[in-house]
Amino acid sequence: MLVGVLIREATDADWPAIWPILRQIAAAGETYTWERDIDEATARSGWMKRPPGRTIVAVEDGTVVGTAYTRPNQDGAGAHVANAAFLVDPAYSGRGVARTLCDHVLAQAKLDGYRAMQFNAVVETNTRAVTLWRRYGFEVLATIPEAFLHPVHGYVGLHVMYRKL
Amino acid sequence: MLVGVLIREATDADWPAIWPILRQIAAAGETYTWERDIDEATARSGWMKRPPGRTIVAVEDGTVVGTAYTRPNQDGAGAHVANAAFLVDPAYSGRGVARTLCDHVLAQAKLDGYRAMQFNAVVETNTRAVTLWRRYGFEVLATIPEAFLHPVHGYVGLHVMYRKL
């Protein structure tokens, strides 16, 4: 756990702090399958999850430095497998914010009764994320070939990553 | 191509014919990750795709006997991989309706510029579907273990299936 970083449930009041982070990461186009010019309404409805989904923020000295959501990866008979996504303000990267978010997300997902967690689309060139998820016990179940058009590397694979909880 | 079955784009007027098929297949709970008591509004918004998605119907003698949709499996930099789903009225199963729909969906997806097609959640005990998709050149890239709670077989895997177009 990072000293000085508080994790709490996100509220509507956090969105104005989350949106610039999301917009910046979307615009870079290297790690998420969002439109690079994603509009605020689409971003907001996609990120701010309603129950049984959850959205959290990582706050340092009153500043939102990262955020994550968890939700059922499928409905109905597939709702016992969670999905999650993470954003860290690039200005605060390399300081353990993603790890702090992940610690919380995994513990809460287990508590919520999910049996496993699945990431559907981890860009294979996002080695920082892939390395982190592997450290957290996620394995690559498959790589969808050429499923992501990276602005620098061209067509690269998307990993399906998975771990039990 | 099945003789006597016409494939055309679905319109709002087709929904009253699609809904009983979808509801019946959802209620059985064996092949899709939908709530078994899915409500009509959720079903409709999930099935009747807006552009760039497409929804089609298979019509025999004026009766909707099957339906399918195609959409980008991801947004943004992942939108060149299509996703699709298929429903056949159980009263018309075993007559090639799924094949007729699949022939059309694959050809149209290619025409629409998709480079590949991915199914995210094919229930592994749905051997009729798995066999059909294999015949159509799809391969199982991964099986998410115990990701589907089948009403008869308990926890079974969900295949991620894929083919280039």
Short mmCIF file of C-alpha atoms in Angstrom, two decimals:
data_model
loop_
_atom_site.label_atom_id
_atom_site.label_comp_id
_atom_site.label_asym_id
_atom_site.label_seq_id
_atom_site.Cartn_x
_atom_site.Cartn_y
_atom_site.Cartn_z
CA MET A 1 0.00 0.00 0.00
CA LEU A 2 1.36 3.38 -1.03
CA VAL A 3 1.74 5.74 1.91
CA GLY A 4 -0.44 8.80 1.59
CA VAL A 5 -2.79 7.42 -1.06
CA LEU A 6 -6.39 6.88 -0.04
CA ILE A 7 -8.71 4.59 -1.98
CA ARG A 8 -12.42 5.35 -1.84
CA GLU A 9 -15.58 4.86 -3.90
CA ALA A 10 -15.89 7.47 -6.62
CA THR A 11 -18.83 9.87 -6.57
CA ASP A 12 -20.25 12.12 -9.26
CA ALA A 13 -18.15 14.91 -7.74
CA ASP A 14 -14.98 13.04 -8.77
CA TRP A 15 -15.78 12.98 -12.47
CA PRO A 16 -14.30 16.44 -13.23
CA ALA A 17 -10.98 15.12 -11.88
CA ILE A 18 -11.20 11.75 -13.65
CA TRP A 19 -12.14 13.12 -17.06
CA PRO A 20 -8.81 14.92 -17.83
CA ILE A 21 -6.92 11.71 -16.95
CA LEU A 22 -9.15 9.54 -19.10
CA ARG A 23 -9.12 12.03 -21.97
CA GLN A 24 -5.34 12.22 -21.95
CA ILE A 25 -4.93 8.45 -21.96
CA ALA A 26 -7.58 8.05 -24.68
CA ALA A 27 -5.87 10.71 -26.81
CA ALA A 28 -2.53 8.90 -26.59
CA GLY A 29 -4.30 5.89 -28.10
CA GLU A 30 -1.78 3.34 -26.88
CA THR A 31 -3.50 1.40 -24.13
CA TYR A 32 -7.31 1.43 -24.46
CA THR A 33 -9.77 0.65 -27.24
CA TRP A 34 -11.51 3.99 -26.91
CA GLU A 35 -11.97 6.58 -29.59
CA ARG A 36 -8.97 8.90 -29.26
CA ASP A 37 -11.36 11.87 -29.33
CA ILE A 38 -13.88 10.21 -27.02
CA ASP A 39 -16.62 12.61 -25.92
CA GLU A 40 -17.17 13.32 -22.26
CA ALA A 41 -20.66 11.75 -22.05
CA THR A 42 -19.47 8.44 -23.52
CA ALA A 43 -16.42 8.42 -21.28
CA ARG A 44 -18.44 9.20 -18.20
CA SER A 45 -21.11 6.55 -18.77
CA GLY A 46 -18.40 4.02 -19.59
CA TRP A 47 -16.24 4.72 -16.55
CA MET A 48 -18.65 5.65 -13.74
CA LYS A 49 -20.21 2.25 -13.11
CA ARG A 50 -23.56 1.65 -11.50
CA PRO A 51 -24.09 -1.29 -9.11
CA PRO A 52 -23.15 -4.10 -9.27
CA GLY A 53 -20.22 -2.29 -10.91
CA ARG A 54 -17.97 -0.10 -8.79
CA THR A 55 -15.71 2.84 -9.56
CA ILE A 56 -13.00 3.92 -7.16
CA VAL A 57 -10.47 6.73 -7.00
CA ALA A 58 -6.97 6.92 -5.56
CA VAL A 59 -6.54 10.26 -3.82
CA GLU A 60 -3.31 11.85 -2.65
CA ASP A 61 -3.47 15.12 -0.69
CA GLY A 62 -6.97 15.69 -2.02
CA THR A 63 -5.97 15.10 -5.64
CA VAL A 64 -7.36 12.23 -7.73
CA VAL A 65 -4.22 10.50 -9.06
CA GLY A 66 -5.85 7.32 -10.35
CA THR A 67 -9.11 5.45 -10.75
CA ALA A 68 -10.41 1.97 -11.46
CA TYR A 69 -13.66 0.19 -12.08
CA THR A 70 -14.87 -3.33 -11.54
CA ARG A 71 -17.96 -4.89 -13.08
CA PRO A 72 -19.28 -8.32 -14.08
CA ASN A 73 -17.50 -9.23 -17.32
CA GLN A 74 -20.69 -10.83 -18.61
CA ASP A 75 -24.32 -10.77 -17.52
CA GLY A 76 -26.43 -13.63 -16.28
CA ALA A 77 -24.62 -16.96 -16.08
CA GLY A 78 -21.26 -15.22 -16.64
CA ALA A 79 -21.60 -12.56 -13.94
CA HIS A 80 -19.35 -14.36 -11.44
CA VAL A 81 -16.25 -13.33 -13.42
CA ALA A 82 -15.21 -9.73 -12.86
CA ASN A 83 -13.68 -7.30 -15.29
CA ALA A 84 -11.67 -4.27 -14.23
CA ALA A 85 -9.88 -1.28 -15.74
CA PHE A 86 -7.34 1.13 -14.34
CA LEU A 87 -6.19 4.66 -15.07
CA VAL A 88 -3.30 6.49 -13.43
CA ASP A 89 -2.64 10.17 -14.04
CA PRO A 90 0.57 10.10 -16.15
CA ALA A 91 1.95 12.87 -13.91
CA TYR A 92 1.83 10.39 -11.03
CA SER A 93 3.06 7.26 -12.83
CA GLY A 94 5.78 5.00 -11.47
CA ARG A 95 4.81 5.67 -7.87
CA GLY A 96 2.77 2.59 -7.13
CA VAL A 97 -0.69 4.06 -7.69
CA ALA A 98 -1.67 1.22 -10.03
CA ARG A 99 -0.54 -1.35 -7.47
CA THR A 100 -2.52 0.36 -4.74
CA LEU A 101 -5.62 0.39 -6.94
CA CYS A 102 -5.09 -3.26 -7.91
CA ASP A 103 -4.65 -4.38 -4.29
CA HIS A 104 -7.98 -2.81 -3.49
CA VAL A 105 -9.81 -4.01 -6.62
CA LEU A 106 -8.77 -7.64 -6.11
CA ALA A 107 -9.69 -7.66 -2.42
CA GLN A 108 -13.06 -5.99 -3.05
CA ALA A 109 -13.87 -8.29 -5.99
CA LYS A 110 -13.19 -11.32 -3.83
CA LEU A 111 -15.38 -9.82 -1.11
CA ASP A 112 -18.12 -9.16 -3.67
CA GLY A 113 -18.19 -12.86 -4.46
CA TYR A 114 -16.55 -12.90 -7.87
CA ARG A 115 -14.71 -16.16 -8.56
CA ALA A 116 -12.22 -14.80 -11.08
CA MET A 117 -11.14 -11.67 -12.90
CA GLN A 118 -10.71 -11.30 -16.64
CA PHE A 119 -9.19 -8.53 -18.74
CA ASN A 120 -10.48 -8.69 -22.32
CA ALA A 121 -8.13 -6.38 -24.15
CA VAL A 122 -4.68 -5.70 -22.69
CA VAL A 123 -2.52 -4.17 -25.42
CA GLU A 124 0.52 -6.44 -25.72
CA THR A 125 2.91 -3.50 -26.13
CA ASN A 126 1.69 -2.04 -22.83
CA THR A 127 4.44 -3.97 -21.08
CA ARG A 128 4.15 -2.00 -17.87
CA ALA A 129 0.56 -3.20 -17.43
CA VAL A 130 1.25 -6.75 -18.65
CA THR A 131 4.18 -7.08 -16.24
CA LEU A 132 2.12 -5.73 -13.37
CA TRP A 133 -0.83 -8.04 -14.01
CA ARG A 134 1.50 -11.02 -14.25
CA ARG A 135 2.97 -10.09 -10.87
CA TYR A 136 -0.58 -10.07 -9.56
CA GLY A 137 -1.11 -13.61 -10.77
CA PHE A 138 -2.86 -12.93 -14.06
CA GLU A 139 -1.92 -15.12 -16.97
CA VAL A 140 -2.35 -14.55 -20.68
CA LEU A 141 -5.00 -17.04 -21.83
CA ALA A 142 -4.90 -15.84 -25.42
CA THR A 143 -3.59 -13.06 -27.60
CA ILE A 144 -6.04 -11.86 -30.24
CA PRO A 145 -3.72 -11.30 -33.19
CA GLU A 146 -3.46 -7.81 -34.67
CA ALA A 147 -6.57 -6.75 -32.78
CA PHE A 148 -5.26 -3.29 -31.81
CA LEU A 149 -4.01 -0.60 -34.18
CA HIS A 150 -1.24 1.07 -32.20
CA PRO A 151 -0.28 4.60 -33.29
CA VAL A 152 3.43 3.74 -33.22
CA HIS A 153 3.71 -0.05 -33.59
CA GLY A 154 0.85 -0.69 -36.03
CA TYR A 155 -1.27 -3.80 -35.57
CA VAL A 156 -0.43 -5.52 -32.29
CA GLY A 157 -2.18 -8.18 -30.23
CA LEU A 158 -4.69 -7.85 -27.42
CA HIS A 159 -4.16 -10.17 -24.48
CA VAL A 160 -7.02 -11.88 -22.68
CA MET A 161 -5.70 -12.10 -19.11
CA TYR A 162 -7.21 -14.03 -16.23
CA ARG A 163 -6.78 -15.05 -12.63
CA LYS A 164 -8.89 -16.82 -10.07
CA LEU A 165 -9.87 -14.94 -6.93
CA MET B 1 -27.72 -21.06 -48.87
CA LEU B 2 -30.99 -22.45 -47.61
CA VAL B 3 -33.70 -22.39 -50.27
CA GLY B 4 -36.62 -20.20 -49.31
CA VAL B 5 -34.85 -18.23 -46.58
CA LEU B 6 -34.32 -14.54 -47.23
CA ILE B 7 -31.74 -12.52 -45.31
CA ARG B 8 -32.37 -8.82 -44.92
CA GLU B 9 -31.54 -5.95 -42.57
CA ALA B 10 -33.79 -5.93 -39.50
CA THR B 11 -36.06 -2.95 -38.90
CA ASP B 12 -37.94 -1.85 -35.80
CA ALA B 13 -40.95 -3.68 -37.21
CA ASP B 14 -39.08 -6.99 -36.81
CA TRP B 15 -38.55 -6.65 -33.07
CA PRO B 16 -41.94 -8.16 -32.08
CA ALA B 17 -40.90 -11.30 -34.00
CA ILE B 18 -37.33 -11.37 -32.64
CA TRP B 19 -38.25 -10.85 -28.99
CA PRO B 20 -40.04 -14.21 -28.41
CA ILE B 21 -37.04 -16.04 -29.92
CA LEU B 22 -34.54 -14.13 -27.79
CA ARG B 23 -36.66 -14.47 -24.66
CA GLN B 24 -36.99 -18.23 -25.12
CA ILE B 25 -33.24 -18.71 -25.63
CA ALA B 26 -32.44 -16.43 -22.69
CA ALA B 27 -34.87 -18.33 -20.47
CA ALA B 28 -33.21 -21.65 -21.33
CA GLY B 29 -29.97 -20.13 -19.99
CA GLU B 30 -27.69 -22.54 -21.82
CA THR B 31 -26.04 -20.51 -24.56
CA TYR B 32 -25.89 -16.78 -23.77
CA THR B 33 -24.69 -14.70 -20.83
CA TRP B 34 -28.00 -12.90 -20.53
CA GLU B 35 -30.23 -12.72 -17.51
CA ARG B 36 -32.67 -15.59 -17.90
CA ASP B 37 -35.52 -13.18 -17.18
CA ILE B 38 -34.06 -10.42 -19.35
CA ASP B 39 -36.49 -7.54 -19.79
CA GLU B 40 -37.62 -6.51 -23.23
CA ALA B 41 -35.98 -3.05 -23.22
CA THR B 42 -32.55 -4.48 -22.33
CA ALA B 43 -32.92 -7.22 -24.91
CA ARG B 44 -33.99 -4.81 -27.59
CA SER B 45 -31.21 -2.29 -27.05
CA GLY B 46 -28.69 -5.12 -26.91
CA TRP B 47 -29.83 -6.87 -30.04
CA MET B 48 -31.03 -4.10 -32.40
CA LYS B 49 -27.67 -2.53 -33.26
CA ARG B 50 -27.16 0.98 -34.51
CA PRO B 51 -24.51 1.72 -37.15
CA PRO B 52 -21.76 0.73 -37.48
CA GLY B 53 -23.44 -2.35 -35.99
CA ARG B 54 -25.96 -4.27 -38.09
CA THR B 55 -28.84 -6.56 -37.22
CA ILE B 56 -30.30 -8.93 -39.79
CA VAL B 57 -33.19 -11.36 -39.90
CA ALA B 58 -33.67 -14.66 -41.72
CA VAL B 59 -37.20 -14.79 -43.08
CA GLU B 60 -39.04 -17.83 -44.43
CA ASP B 61 -42.51 -17.35 -45.91
CA GLY B 62 -42.81 -14.04 -44.10
CA THR B 63 -41.81 -15.50 -40.72
CA VAL B 64 -38.66 -14.45 -38.87
CA VAL B 65 -36.89 -17.75 -38.17
CA GLY B 66 -33.52 -16.36 -37.10
CA THR B 67 -31.51 -13.21 -36.54
CA ALA B 68 -27.92 -12.08 -36.11
CA TYR B 69 -25.99 -8.95 -35.32
CA THR B 70 -22.52 -7.75 -36.15
CA ARG B 71 -20.68 -4.90 -34.45
CA PRO B 72 -17.12 -3.79 -33.74
CA ASN B 73 -15.88 -5.97 -30.88
CA GLN B 74 -14.03 -2.98 -29.43
CA ASP B 75 -14.10 0.75 -30.06
CA GLY B 76 -11.34 2.96 -31.39
CA ALA B 77 -8.12 1.12 -32.22
CA GLY B 78 -9.89 -2.24 -31.86
CA ALA B 79 -12.85 -1.53 -34.13
CA HIS B 80 -11.44 -3.49 -37.09
CA VAL B 81 -12.33 -6.79 -35.39
CA ALA B 82 -16.00 -7.68 -35.61
CA ASN B 83 -18.14 -9.46 -33.09
CA ALA B 84 -21.36 -11.27 -34.01
CA ALA B 85 -24.19 -13.18 -32.36
CA PHE B 86 -26.84 -15.49 -33.75
CA LEU B 87 -30.30 -16.66 -32.74
CA VAL B 88 -32.42 -19.28 -34.47
CA ASP B 89 -36.00 -19.97 -33.48
CA PRO B 90 -35.79 -23.41 -31.82
CA ALA B 91 -38.85 -24.44 -33.84
CA TYR B 92 -36.72 -24.01 -36.98
CA SER B 93 -33.45 -25.50 -35.75
CA GLY B 94 -31.47 -28.05 -37.71
CA ARG B 95 -32.56 -26.65 -41.05
CA GLY B 96 -29.51 -24.58 -41.90
CA VAL B 97 -30.79 -21.19 -40.75
CA ALA B 98 -27.65 -20.56 -38.67
CA ARG B 99 -25.46 -21.41 -41.66
CA THR B 100 -27.43 -19.07 -43.89
CA LEU B 101 -27.07 -16.28 -41.34
CA CYS B 102 -23.37 -16.99 -40.91
CA ASP B 103 -22.70 -16.99 -44.66
CA HIS B 104 -24.25 -13.55 -44.84
CA VAL B 105 -22.61 -12.16 -41.71
CA LEU B 106 -19.12 -13.19 -42.78
CA ALA B 107 -19.52 -11.81 -46.28
CA GLN B 108 -20.98 -8.53 -45.05
CA ALA B 109 -18.32 -8.14 -42.36
CA LYS B 110 -15.60 -8.59 -44.95
CA LEU B 111 -17.35 -6.04 -47.17
CA ASP B 112 -17.60 -3.64 -44.22
CA GLY B 113 -13.82 -3.73 -43.90
CA TYR B 114 -13.42 -5.79 -40.76
CA ARG B 115 -10.16 -7.74 -40.72
CA ALA B 116 -11.27 -10.52 -38.38
CA MET B 117 -14.20 -11.77 -36.31
CA GLN B 118 -14.12 -12.66 -32.64
CA PHE B 119 -16.66 -14.38 -30.40
CA ASN B 120 -16.03 -13.55 -26.75
CA ALA B 121 -18.17 -16.07 -24.94
CA VAL B 122 -19.13 -19.30 -26.70
CA VAL B 123 -20.39 -21.75 -24.09
CA GLU B 124 -18.21 -24.84 -24.47
CA THR B 125 -21.14 -27.23 -23.99
CA ASN B 126 -22.94 -25.56 -26.91
CA THR B 127 -21.34 -28.12 -29.20
CA ARG B 128 -23.68 -27.38 -32.08
CA ALA B 129 -22.43 -23.79 -32.22
CA VAL B 130 -18.79 -24.68 -31.55
CA THR B 131 -18.83 -27.29 -34.33
CA LEU B 132 -20.47 -24.86 -36.73
CA TRP B 133 -18.00 -22.06 -36.04
CA ARG B 134 -15.08 -24.46 -36.46
CA ARG B 135 -16.47 -25.46 -39.85
CA TYR B 136 -16.55 -21.78 -40.70
CA GLY B 137 -12.85 -21.47 -39.89
CA PHE B 138 -13.08 -20.14 -36.36
CA GLU B 139 -10.58 -21.49 -33.87
CA VAL B 140 -10.69 -21.51 -30.10
CA LEU B 141 -7.98 -19.07 -28.95
CA ALA B 142 -8.73 -19.61 -25.27
CA THR B 143 -11.29 -21.11 -22.95
CA ILE B 144 -12.06 -19.00 -19.90
CA PRO B 145 -12.33 -21.67 -17.19
CA GLU B 146 -15.62 -22.05 -15.33
CA ALA B 147 -16.80 -18.70 -16.69
CA PHE B 148 -20.39 -19.83 -17.37
CA LEU B 149 -22.80 -21.31 -14.85
CA HIS B 150 -24.79 -23.78 -16.93
CA PRO B 151 -28.19 -24.81 -15.53
CA VAL B 152 -27.45 -28.50 -16.17
CA HIS B 153 -23.67 -28.87 -16.32
CA GLY B 154 -22.65 -26.37 -13.64
CA TYR B 155 -19.54 -24.25 -14.23
CA VAL B 156 -18.26 -24.69 -17.77
CA GLY B 157 -15.82 -22.76 -19.91
CA LEU B 158 -16.42 -19.89 -22.33
CA HIS B 159 -14.50 -20.11 -25.59
CA VAL B 160 -12.93 -17.07 -27.22
CA MET B 161 -13.20 -17.94 -30.91
CA TYR B 162 -11.59 -16.11 -33.81
CA ARG B 163 -11.03 -16.10 -37.54
CA LYS B 164 -9.52 -13.72 -40.03
CA LEU B 165 -11.74 -12.33 -42.77
#
